[in-house]
GROMACS .gro file of C-alpha atoms in nm:
model
  462
    1MET     CA    1   0.017   0.000  -0.065
    2ASN     CA    2   0.148   0.302  -0.139
    3TYR     CA    3   0.171   0.617   0.156
    4THR     CA    4  -0.117   0.915  -0.016
    5LYS     CA    5  -0.379   0.612   0.049
    6LYS     CA    6  -0.215   0.419   0.375
    7ALA     CA    7  -0.285   0.832   0.454
    8PHE     CA    8  -0.601   0.903   0.350
    9ILE     CA    9  -0.766   0.552   0.529
   10GLY     CA   10  -0.605   0.648   0.832
   11VAL     CA   11  -0.687   1.023   0.786
   12SER     CA   12  -1.051   0.907   0.752
   13TRP     CA   13  -1.106   0.602   1.025
   14THR     CA   14  -0.898   0.903   1.236
   15ALA     CA   15  -1.140   1.196   1.212
   16ALA     CA   16  -1.516   1.022   1.257
   17GLY     CA   17  -1.336   0.841   1.544
   18LEU     CA   18  -1.195   1.094   1.672
   19PHE     CA   19  -1.515   1.289   1.540
   20MET     CA   20  -1.762   1.047   1.757
   21ALA     CA   21  -1.543   1.048   2.052
   22GLN     CA   22  -1.547   1.435   2.084
   23VAL     CA   23  -1.892   1.483   1.987
   24PHE     CA   24  -1.943   1.230   2.301
   25ALA     CA   25  -1.651   1.486   2.507
   26TYR     CA   26  -1.904   1.782   2.464
   27LEU     CA   27  -2.228   1.692   2.440
   28LEU     CA   28  -2.053   1.508   2.844
   29ARG     CA   29  -1.966   1.810   2.941
   30LEU     CA   30  -2.313   1.986   2.759
   31LEU     CA   31  -2.458   1.686   3.064
   32LEU     CA   32  -2.259   1.755   3.365
   33ALA     CA   33  -2.287   2.200   3.372
   34ARG     CA   34  -2.712   2.148   3.264
   35ASN     CA   35  -2.733   1.932   3.586
   36LEU     CA   36  -2.463   1.919   3.858
   37SER     CA   37  -2.404   2.336   4.044
   38MET     CA   38  -2.189   2.566   3.939
   39GLU     CA   39  -1.955   2.506   4.237
   40GLU     CA   40  -2.000   2.143   4.186
   41TYR     CA   41  -1.900   2.115   3.828
   42GLY     CA   42  -1.593   2.356   3.919
   43LEU     CA   43  -1.507   2.024   4.172
   44VAL     CA   44  -1.443   1.704   3.882
   45TYR     CA   45  -1.317   1.944   3.671
   46ALA     CA   46  -1.047   2.071   3.990
   47VAL     CA   47  -0.997   1.707   4.049
   48ILE     CA   48  -0.919   1.580   3.727
   49GLY     CA   49  -0.700   1.981   3.655
   50PHE     CA   50  -0.507   1.796   3.902
   51PHE     CA   51  -0.446   1.479   3.712
   52GLY     CA   52  -0.404   1.586   3.372
   53LEU     CA   53  -0.046   1.730   3.646
   54VAL     CA   54   0.016   1.448   3.774
   55ALA     CA   55  -0.005   1.250   3.437
   56ILE     CA   56   0.316   1.261   3.335
   57PHE     CA   57   0.470   1.084   3.603
   58HIS     CA   58   0.240   0.733   3.512
   59THR     CA   59   0.330   0.814   3.120
   60LEU     CA   60   0.684   0.863   3.102
   61GLY     CA   61   0.647   0.855   2.748
   62ILE     CA   62   0.638   0.499   2.678
   63GLY     CA   63   0.313   0.570   2.421
   64GLU     CA   64   0.483   0.790   2.156
   65ALA     CA   65   0.800   0.538   2.254
   66ILE     CA   66   0.574   0.237   2.174
   67THR     CA   67   0.434   0.456   1.818
   68LYS     CA   68   0.842   0.393   1.701
   69TYR     CA   69   0.916   0.125   1.767
   70VAL     CA   70   0.646  -0.077   1.716
   71ALA     CA   71   0.629   0.050   1.312
   72ALA     CA   72   0.944   0.038   1.291
   73ALA     CA   73   0.928  -0.349   1.430
   74LEU     CA   74   0.707  -0.373   1.085
   75ALA     CA   75   0.900  -0.303   0.881
   76LYS     CA   76   1.108  -0.501   0.954
   77LYS     CA   77   0.856  -0.793   1.033
   78ASN     CA   78   1.014  -0.862   1.359
   79PHE     CA   79   0.682  -0.923   1.644
   80VAL     CA   80   0.953  -1.091   1.849
   81HIS     CA   81   0.995  -0.710   1.882
   82VAL     CA   82   0.683  -0.608   1.909
   83LYS     CA   83   0.584  -0.827   2.224
   84GLU     CA   84   0.895  -0.818   2.468
   85LEU     CA   85   0.842  -0.369   2.412
   86MET     CA   86   0.521  -0.453   2.447
   87ILE     CA   87   0.563  -0.577   2.790
   88TRP     CA   88   0.863  -0.396   2.919
   89ALA     CA   89   0.627  -0.079   2.907
   90ALA     CA   90   0.367  -0.163   3.120
   91ILE     CA   91   0.621  -0.361   3.373
   92ILE     CA   92   0.794   0.051   3.349
   93LEU     CA   93   0.371   0.163   3.360
   94TYR     CA   94   0.227   0.002   3.618
   95THR     CA   95   0.562  -0.019   3.812
   96ALA     CA   96   0.536   0.377   3.782
   97ALA     CA   97   0.060   0.376   3.845
   98THR     CA   98   0.179   0.178   4.169
   99ALA     CA   99   0.410   0.446   4.360
  100LEU     CA  100   0.237   0.725   4.238
  101ALA     CA  101  -0.155   0.568   4.392
  102VAL     CA  102   0.011   0.510   4.695
  103ILE     CA  103   0.106   0.840   4.718
  104LEU     CA  104  -0.238   0.955   4.583
  105LEU     CA  105  -0.375   0.761   4.823
  106PHE     CA  106  -0.192   0.882   5.106
  107LEU     CA  107  -0.270   1.244   5.041
  108ALA     CA  108  -0.605   1.256   4.958
  109GLN     CA  109  -0.780   1.458   5.274
  110TRP     CA  110  -0.515   1.723   5.258
  111LEU     CA  111  -0.545   1.739   4.841
  112ALA     CA  112  -0.938   1.791   4.930
  113ASP     CA  113  -0.858   2.043   5.224
  114VAL     CA  114  -0.606   2.219   5.183
  115TYR     CA  115  -0.589   2.293   4.736
  116ILE     CA  116  -0.920   2.184   4.702
  117LYS     CA  117  -1.056   2.368   4.988
  118SER     CA  118  -1.332   2.112   5.017
  119PRO     CA  119  -1.348   1.821   5.171
  120GLU     CA  120  -1.635   1.558   4.912
  121ALA     CA  121  -1.257   1.608   4.705
  122ALA     CA  122  -1.104   1.361   4.926
  123ILE     CA  123  -1.331   1.068   4.743
  124LEU     CA  124  -1.361   1.175   4.474
  125ILE     CA  125  -0.997   1.201   4.450
  126LYS     CA  126  -0.969   0.900   4.557
  127ILE     CA  127  -1.142   0.689   4.293
  128TYR     CA  128  -0.999   0.902   4.029
  129VAL     CA  129  -0.679   0.727   4.166
  130VAL     CA  130  -0.833   0.414   4.062
  131VAL     CA  131  -0.921   0.532   3.710
  132MET     CA  132  -0.525   0.642   3.660
  133PHE     CA  133  -0.387   0.340   3.794
  134LEU     CA  134  -0.588   0.155   3.539
  135SER     CA  135  -0.533   0.377   3.243
  136PRO     CA  136  -0.149   0.210   3.174
  137ALA     CA  137  -0.272  -0.060   2.939
  138TYR     CA  138  -0.510   0.094   2.733
  139ALA     CA  139  -0.195   0.305   2.732
  140ILE     CA  140  -0.072   0.094   2.546
  141ILE     CA  141  -0.243  -0.124   2.331
  142SER     CA  142  -0.358   0.208   2.124
  143ALA     CA  143  -0.037   0.269   2.129
  144ALA     CA  144   0.097   0.003   1.993
  145PHE     CA  145  -0.220   0.035   1.701
  146VAL     CA  146  -0.116   0.327   1.600
  147GLY     CA  147   0.265   0.149   1.505
  148TYR     CA  148   0.019  -0.056   1.317
  149GLN     CA  149  -0.162   0.204   1.180
  150ARG     CA  150  -0.471   0.017   1.325
  151LEU     CA  151  -0.621   0.353   1.307
  152ASN     CA  152  -0.977   0.166   1.254
  153ILE     CA  153  -0.967  -0.010   1.615
  154LEU     CA  154  -0.850   0.280   1.774
  155ALA     CA  155  -1.098   0.498   1.638
  156LEU     CA  156  -1.321   0.241   1.720
  157LEU     CA  157  -1.237   0.231   2.110
  158ARG     CA  158  -1.175   0.638   2.141
  159VAL     CA  159  -1.540   0.616   2.023
  160VAL     CA  160  -1.675   0.271   2.243
  161GLN     CA  161  -1.464   0.510   2.569
  162ALA     CA  162  -1.693   0.819   2.521
  163ALA     CA  163  -1.998   0.654   2.493
  164VAL     CA  164  -1.964   0.434   2.813
  165LEU     CA  165  -1.822   0.712   2.987
  166LEU     CA  166  -2.096   0.976   2.931
  167ILE     CA  167  -2.474   0.687   2.895
  168ALA     CA  168  -2.254   0.584   3.205
  169ALA     CA  169  -2.288   0.956   3.365
  170TYR     CA  170  -2.654   1.008   3.279
  171VAL     CA  171  -2.685   0.700   3.435
  172PHE     CA  172  -2.522   0.831   3.785
  173ILE     CA  173  -2.582   1.219   3.733
  174GLN     CA  174  -2.827   1.180   4.018
  175HIS     CA  175  -2.547   1.106   4.309
  176GLY     CA  176  -2.392   1.431   4.177
  177ALA     CA  177  -1.996   1.440   4.113
  178VAL     CA  178  -1.975   1.127   4.278
  179GLY     CA  179  -2.173   0.938   4.037
  180VAL     CA  180  -1.985   1.116   3.764
  181MET     CA  181  -1.635   1.011   3.850
  182MET     CA  182  -1.743   0.622   3.901
  183SER     CA  183  -1.897   0.734   3.543
  184TYR     CA  184  -1.509   0.734   3.438
  185LEU     CA  185  -1.407   0.421   3.595
  186LEU     CA  186  -1.684   0.233   3.471
  187ALA     CA  187  -1.528   0.347   3.145
  188VAL     CA  188  -1.167   0.317   3.106
  189LEU     CA  189  -1.276  -0.125   3.286
  190ILE     CA  190  -1.450  -0.165   2.950
  191THR     CA  191  -1.239   0.003   2.745
  192ASP     CA  192  -0.883  -0.148   2.922
  193VAL     CA  193  -1.067  -0.486   2.841
  194LEU     CA  194  -1.205  -0.407   2.518
  195ALA     CA  195  -0.871  -0.306   2.398
  196PHE     CA  196  -0.699  -0.639   2.591
  197THR     CA  197  -0.924  -0.841   2.402
  198LEU     CA  198  -0.838  -0.663   2.031
  199PHE     CA  199  -0.512  -0.617   1.995
  200PHE     CA  200  -0.482  -1.014   2.117
  201LYS     CA  201  -0.707  -1.208   1.949
  202ASP     CA  202  -0.482  -1.212   1.618
  203PHE     CA  203  -0.171  -1.149   1.769
  204PRO     CA  204   0.121  -1.412   1.664
  205ARG     CA  205   0.245  -1.633   1.904
  206VAL     CA  206   0.564  -1.579   1.992
  207ARG     CA  207   0.909  -1.640   2.202
  208PHE     CA  208   1.062  -1.394   2.358
  209THR     CA  209   1.317  -1.272   2.576
  210LEU     CA  210   1.331  -0.979   2.772
  211LYS     CA  211   1.622  -0.725   2.697
  212LYS     CA  212   1.816  -0.483   2.888
  213LYS     CA  213   1.904  -0.288   2.588
  214THR     CA  214   1.518  -0.265   2.552
  215CYS     CA  215   1.424  -0.136   2.842
  216LYS     CA  216   1.673   0.119   2.831
  217LYS     CA  217   1.506   0.239   2.495
  218LEU     CA  218   1.192   0.277   2.537
  219ILE     CA  219   1.321   0.463   2.864
  220ALA     CA  220   1.623   0.700   2.632
  221PHE     CA  221   1.375   0.778   2.382
  222GLY     CA  222   1.002   0.825   2.647
  223LEU     CA  223   1.207   1.072   2.860
  224PRO     CA  224   1.289   1.346   2.674
  225VAL     CA  225   0.888   1.243   2.532
  226MET     CA  226   0.862   1.301   2.964
  227PHE     CA  227   0.990   1.605   2.995
  228THR     CA  228   0.763   1.683   2.705
  229SER     CA  229   0.483   1.633   2.846
  230VAL     CA  230   0.617   1.880   3.160
  231ALA     CA  231   0.563   2.093   2.927
  232SER     CA  232   0.243   1.993   2.758
  233VAL     CA  233   0.119   1.898   3.091
  234ILE     CA  234   0.193   2.339   3.248
  235LEU     CA  235   0.003   2.451   2.932
  236VAL     CA  236  -0.283   2.256   2.996
  237SER     CA  237  -0.278   2.186   3.302
  238THR     CA  238  -0.156   2.444   3.558
  239ASP     CA  239  -0.410   2.683   3.434
  240THR     CA  240  -0.658   2.564   3.592
  241VAL     CA  241  -0.534   2.405   3.875
  242LEU     CA  242  -0.438   2.829   3.954
  243VAL     CA  243  -0.768   2.932   3.909
  244THR     CA  244  -0.914   2.662   4.198
  245ILE     CA  245  -0.652   2.808   4.398
  246PHE     CA  246  -0.675   3.162   4.305
  247ASN     CA  247  -1.018   3.203   4.272
  248GLY     CA  248  -1.278   2.900   4.372
  249LEU     CA  249  -1.439   2.674   4.210
  250GLU     CA  250  -1.732   2.864   4.006
  251ALA     CA  251  -1.462   3.035   3.871
  252VAL     CA  252  -1.306   2.672   3.726
  253ALA     CA  253  -1.656   2.634   3.564
  254ILE     CA  254  -1.622   2.868   3.359
  255TYR     CA  255  -1.297   2.861   3.276
  256GLN     CA  256  -1.418   2.432   3.220
  257ALA     CA  257  -1.620   2.591   2.940
  258ALA     CA  258  -1.415   2.830   2.736
  259LEU     CA  259  -1.178   2.503   2.745
  260PRO     CA  260  -1.337   2.193   2.554
  261THR     CA  261  -1.530   2.462   2.298
  262ALA     CA  262  -1.211   2.512   2.256
  263ASN     CA  263  -1.080   2.178   2.253
  264ILE     CA  264  -1.337   2.091   1.948
  265LEU     CA  265  -1.126   2.223   1.740
  266LEU     CA  266  -0.800   2.078   1.782
  267PHE     CA  267  -0.983   1.785   1.657
  268LEU     CA  268  -0.662   1.818   1.395
  269THR     CA  269  -0.420   1.797   1.590
  270GLY     CA  270  -0.468   1.466   1.734
  271LEU     CA  271  -0.620   1.376   1.326
  272ILE     CA  272  -0.209   1.534   1.243
  273LEU     CA  273  -0.080   1.346   1.511
  274THR     CA  274  -0.235   0.975   1.477
  275VAL     CA  275  -0.248   0.951   1.122
  276PHE     CA  276   0.143   1.142   1.053
  277MET     CA  277   0.335   1.067   1.325
  278PRO     CA  278   0.398   0.656   1.267
  279LEU     CA  279   0.425   0.716   0.871
  280VAL     CA  280   0.732   0.976   0.916
  281ALA     CA  281   0.910   0.702   1.133
  282GLU     CA  282   0.827   0.456   0.785
  283ILE     CA  283   0.992   0.722   0.531
  284TRP     CA  284   1.239   0.786   0.771
  285GLU     CA  285   1.281   0.368   0.815
  286ARG     CA  286   1.300   0.324   0.435
  287LYS     CA  287   1.500   0.645   0.381
  288GLN     CA  288   1.243   0.797   0.169
  289TYR     CA  289   1.367   1.182   0.291
  290LYS     CA  290   1.246   1.296  -0.044
  291ILE     CA  291   0.886   1.244   0.006
  292LEU     CA  292   0.871   1.383   0.368
  293LYS     CA  293   1.048   1.721   0.276
  294THR     CA  294   0.796   1.776  -0.037
  295THR     CA  295   0.486   1.702   0.205
  296THR     CA  296   0.571   1.836   0.516
  297PRO     CA  297   0.487   2.209   0.321
  298LEU     CA  298   0.178   2.077   0.214
  299LEU     CA  299   0.077   2.015   0.584
  300TYR     CA  300   0.130   2.269   0.714
  301LYS     CA  301  -0.048   2.502   0.420
  302TYR     CA  302  -0.343   2.295   0.462
  303ALA     CA  303  -0.316   2.283   0.855
  304ALA     CA  304  -0.400   2.626   0.862
  305VAL     CA  305  -0.619   2.658   0.551
  306LEU     CA  306  -0.850   2.360   0.701
  307MET     CA  307  -0.827   2.662   1.061
  308VAL     CA  308  -0.957   2.927   0.956
  309LEU     CA  309  -1.292   2.906   0.934
  310PRO     CA  310  -1.375   2.746   1.277
  311VAL     CA  311  -1.172   2.980   1.459
  312ILE     CA  312  -1.291   3.281   1.297
  313ALA     CA  313  -1.617   3.190   1.293
  314VAL     CA  314  -1.577   3.044   1.723
  315ILE     CA  315  -1.407   3.398   1.830
  316ALA     CA  316  -1.741   3.652   1.612
  317TYR     CA  317  -1.984   3.406   1.772
  318ALA     CA  318  -1.871   3.310   2.169
  319ASP     CA  319  -2.131   3.502   2.341
  320VAL     CA  320  -2.372   3.276   2.158
  321ILE     CA  321  -2.211   2.986   2.108
  322LEU     CA  322  -2.203   2.932   2.531
  323ASN     CA  323  -2.530   3.084   2.556
  324LEU     CA  324  -2.720   2.806   2.372
  325LEU     CA  325  -2.469   2.535   2.509
  326PHE     CA  326  -2.377   2.586   2.896
  327GLY     CA  327  -2.684   2.797   2.932
  328GLN     CA  328  -2.684   3.215   3.067
  329ALA     CA  329  -2.494   3.186   3.311
  330TYR     CA  330  -2.173   3.067   3.179
  331VAL     CA  331  -2.152   3.368   2.855
  332PRO     CA  332  -1.895   3.570   3.078
  333ALA     CA  333  -1.691   3.324   2.964
  334GLU     CA  334  -1.676   3.385   2.599
  335ASN     CA  335  -1.337   3.648   2.590
  336ILE     CA  336  -1.172   3.323   2.699
  337LEU     CA  337  -1.359   3.136   2.435
  338ARG     CA  338  -1.197   3.396   2.241
  339LEU     CA  339  -0.807   3.377   2.311
  340LEU     CA  340  -0.832   2.977   2.362
  341ALA     CA  341  -0.966   2.957   2.000
  342LEU     CA  342  -0.720   3.174   1.831
  343SER     CA  343  -0.445   3.008   2.063
  344SER     CA  344  -0.636   2.608   1.858
  345LEU     CA  345  -0.493   2.802   1.556
  346PHE     CA  346  -0.101   2.763   1.620
  347HIS     CA  347  -0.185   2.437   1.868
  348VAL     CA  348  -0.301   2.229   1.491
  349VAL     CA  349  -0.004   2.357   1.263
  350ASN     CA  350   0.205   2.313   1.594
  351GLY     CA  351   0.075   1.912   1.518
  352VAL     CA  352   0.290   1.874   1.258
  353SER     CA  353   0.598   2.024   1.327
  354ILE     CA  354   0.566   1.751   1.605
  355ALA     CA  355   0.444   1.499   1.387
  356VAL     CA  356   0.755   1.500   1.196
  357LEU     CA  357   1.028   1.545   1.506
  358THR     CA  358   0.876   1.192   1.684
  359GLY     CA  359   0.870   1.046   1.305
  360ILE     CA  360   1.202   1.080   1.267
  361GLY     CA  361   1.309   1.014   1.601
  362LYS     CA  362   1.409   1.357   1.674
  363PRO     CA  363   1.169   1.451   2.013
  364GLY     CA  364   1.451   1.569   2.225
  365GLU     CA  365   1.382   1.929   1.972
  366HIS     CA  366   1.021   2.000   2.075
  367MET     CA  367   1.055   1.897   2.355
  368LYS     CA  368   1.284   2.260   2.383
  369SER     CA  369   1.015   2.431   2.290
  370MET     CA  370   0.800   2.342   2.457
  371LEU     CA  371   1.030   2.382   2.779
  372PHE     CA  372   1.082   2.722   2.685
  373GLY     CA  373   0.701   2.759   2.529
  374ALA     CA  374   0.531   2.599   2.926
  375LEU     CA  375   0.831   2.825   3.116
  376ILE     CA  376   0.734   3.077   2.935
  377ASN     CA  377   0.370   3.039   3.039
  378LEU     CA  378   0.392   2.955   3.448
  379ILE     CA  379   0.552   3.316   3.451
  380LEU     CA  380   0.234   3.493   3.279
  381ASN     CA  381   0.045   3.237   3.473
  382PHE     CA  382   0.156   3.386   3.713
  383ALA     CA  383   0.163   3.720   3.685
  384LEU     CA  384  -0.197   3.706   3.535
  385ILE     CA  385  -0.423   3.427   3.700
  386PRO     CA  386  -0.504   3.619   4.047
  387THR     CA  387  -0.600   3.958   3.952
  388TYR     CA  388  -0.782   3.905   3.500
  389GLY     CA  389  -0.887   3.515   3.711
  390PRO     CA  390  -0.962   3.293   3.405
  391LEU     CA  391  -0.863   3.517   3.130
  392GLY     CA  392  -0.486   3.510   3.211
  393ALA     CA  393  -0.496   3.171   3.201
  394ALA     CA  394  -0.606   3.230   2.818
  395ALA     CA  395  -0.415   3.475   2.729
  396SER     CA  396  -0.114   3.307   2.904
  397THR     CA  397  -0.171   2.969   2.620
  398VAL     CA  398  -0.222   3.188   2.387
  399VAL     CA  399   0.122   3.395   2.382
  400SER     CA  400   0.244   3.033   2.456
  401SER     CA  401   0.109   2.798   2.206
  402PHE     CA  402   0.290   3.134   1.951
  403ILE     CA  403   0.595   3.084   2.094
  404ILE     CA  404   0.615   2.709   2.068
  405PHE     CA  405   0.518   2.686   1.715
  406VAL     CA  406   0.776   2.997   1.573
  407ASP     CA  407   1.015   2.758   1.756
  408ASN     CA  408   0.932   2.375   1.618
  409LEU     CA  409   0.869   2.527   1.263
  410ARG     CA  410   1.219   2.688   1.302
  411ARG     CA  411   1.338   2.326   1.477
  412VAL     CA  412   1.188   2.129   1.172
  413LYS     CA  413   1.308   2.385   0.873
  414LYS     CA  414   1.663   2.285   1.095
  415GLN     CA  415   1.598   1.861   1.042
  416ILE     CA  416   1.480   1.847   0.622
  417LYS     CA  417   1.560   2.125   0.473
  418ILE     CA  418   1.201   2.235   0.412
  419GLN     CA  419   1.064   2.535   0.244
  420SER     CA  420   0.901   2.732   0.409
  421PRO     CA  421   0.484   2.761   0.356
  422PRO     CA  422   0.361   3.023   0.202
  423TRP     CA  423   0.270   3.233   0.518
  424THR     CA  424   0.138   3.543   0.264
  425ARG     CA  425  -0.131   3.394   0.133
  426LEU     CA  426  -0.218   3.265   0.446
  427SER     CA  427  -0.209   3.593   0.600
  428LEU     CA  428  -0.489   3.715   0.324
  429VAL     CA  429  -0.702   3.399   0.318
  430ILE     CA  430  -0.689   3.454   0.772
  431LEU     CA  431  -0.767   3.883   0.734
  432ALA     CA  432  -1.057   3.805   0.367
  433SER     CA  433  -1.274   3.543   0.642
  434LEU     CA  434  -1.201   3.764   0.949
  435ILE     CA  435  -1.388   4.069   0.796
  436PHE     CA  436  -1.634   3.762   0.641
  437PHE     CA  437  -1.775   3.731   0.988
  438LEU     CA  438  -1.761   4.055   1.114
  439PHE     CA  439  -1.946   4.129   0.825
  440LEU     CA  440  -2.198   3.824   0.884
  441ARG     CA  441  -2.188   3.903   1.238
  442TYR     CA  442  -2.278   4.377   1.311
  443ILE     CA  443  -2.392   4.404   0.999
  444ILE     CA  444  -2.617   4.156   0.845
  445PRO     CA  445  -2.989   4.195   0.980
  446PHE     CA  446  -3.043   3.822   1.149
  447ALA     CA  447  -3.115   3.728   1.472
  448SER     CA  448  -2.773   3.629   1.642
  449TYR     CA  449  -2.832   3.257   1.653
  450THR     CA  450  -2.949   3.256   1.300
  451LYS     CA  451  -2.594   3.460   1.149
  452ALA     CA  452  -2.424   3.180   1.400
  453VAL     CA  453  -2.565   2.872   1.264
  454LEU     CA  454  -2.500   3.053   0.900
  455ALA     CA  455  -2.168   3.076   0.980
  456LEU     CA  456  -2.123   2.785   1.039
  457ALA     CA  457  -2.315   2.582   0.829
  458LEU     CA  458  -2.049   2.782   0.551
  459THR     CA  459  -1.764   2.640   0.834
  460THR     CA  460  -1.852   2.346   0.741
  461ALA     CA  461  -1.917   2.385   0.408
  462PHE     CA  462  -1.585   2.543   0.310
   0.00000   0.00000   0.00000
């Protein structure tokens, strides 16, 4: 199968899976926002935000290493090495997960009293510790499916997990925040069992030997990715943590209405990383450098063009979107949503850089950009959040995501000597789109909801 066909099939399955999973995930947010008090809604995501902060210490970058080395081993049809990689990954991740679970169970009540300042948070933390402990199985197997380029199965797993979570939350919502956390536990249990069954039912029965050099190889690749993940966590989770500390649970609720809405725009990032990272690894392994130099600038261009209209639509209709989906109480998040939508544009185009740098075995280059951007983000968060709350967090995200995008692009150009994408033409597209939506929003005499639907329809058609 040629690379174009592989990419098309991968994009199709991944797009379908990500779309459905995001629909279910967003419906979950709406279900919680409409049925929990604002404080309970903020409590749930304050706890989840904290676990996002510690998640890197039980993933250790091993998932990305599995994807990279499984793809390389399959290019040589070395199934023995594939199995060895996965066993080592399980040993490493479950050792880390066990240690982390013990520490967090011991600290649960202290975290509830001191960090979240809500006694009910202790039981939520304990339940989510179990969720975290069970998650490595899915992480390892899904990374292997990416390496195998069995993206149809990965898409199925994502949809099942999101659907089970939504259905369980609907059933257990009467139990408040505790019921929501039990829904997460049920979803991860079912997904782990399904992932294990689907992967190993057709896997060749091969004998293998655990070699220390394989463990060292996984860790050597994973550590730079882990440090990159530290930066990602700073970018993604410290805002919620600091808003919790400085502004309280209602401010968290406001921020967590804008954040998932903006994150819908990150759909394309998952598509790029899931489909193109293993393809880049395979192309690099086969030393077909010309293909990579030709296609990478095109990926930058199309990623930017595809993002422009959706981003501007959200910026123009942020208040309408929040009122329609979450209710009037969450409309104060409109400017937060506008800033996060702009940030998503930089995140998506940066996804091309991440796929290339990781695929060619240079995750350390991406790590450097992420750490620098994360440091800027952290400094700005501490400077802005105490005064401006969630709006300050969103502003920090925009600045840091732009810095990371520019620096990662520079590193890609250095590694594979590509030409710069046509930024002048892309800037004109952005300007024209912005003028169109401002005209639609403020001049055409339709009701706001009608104009928002028209704008989104035109965006979809584009």
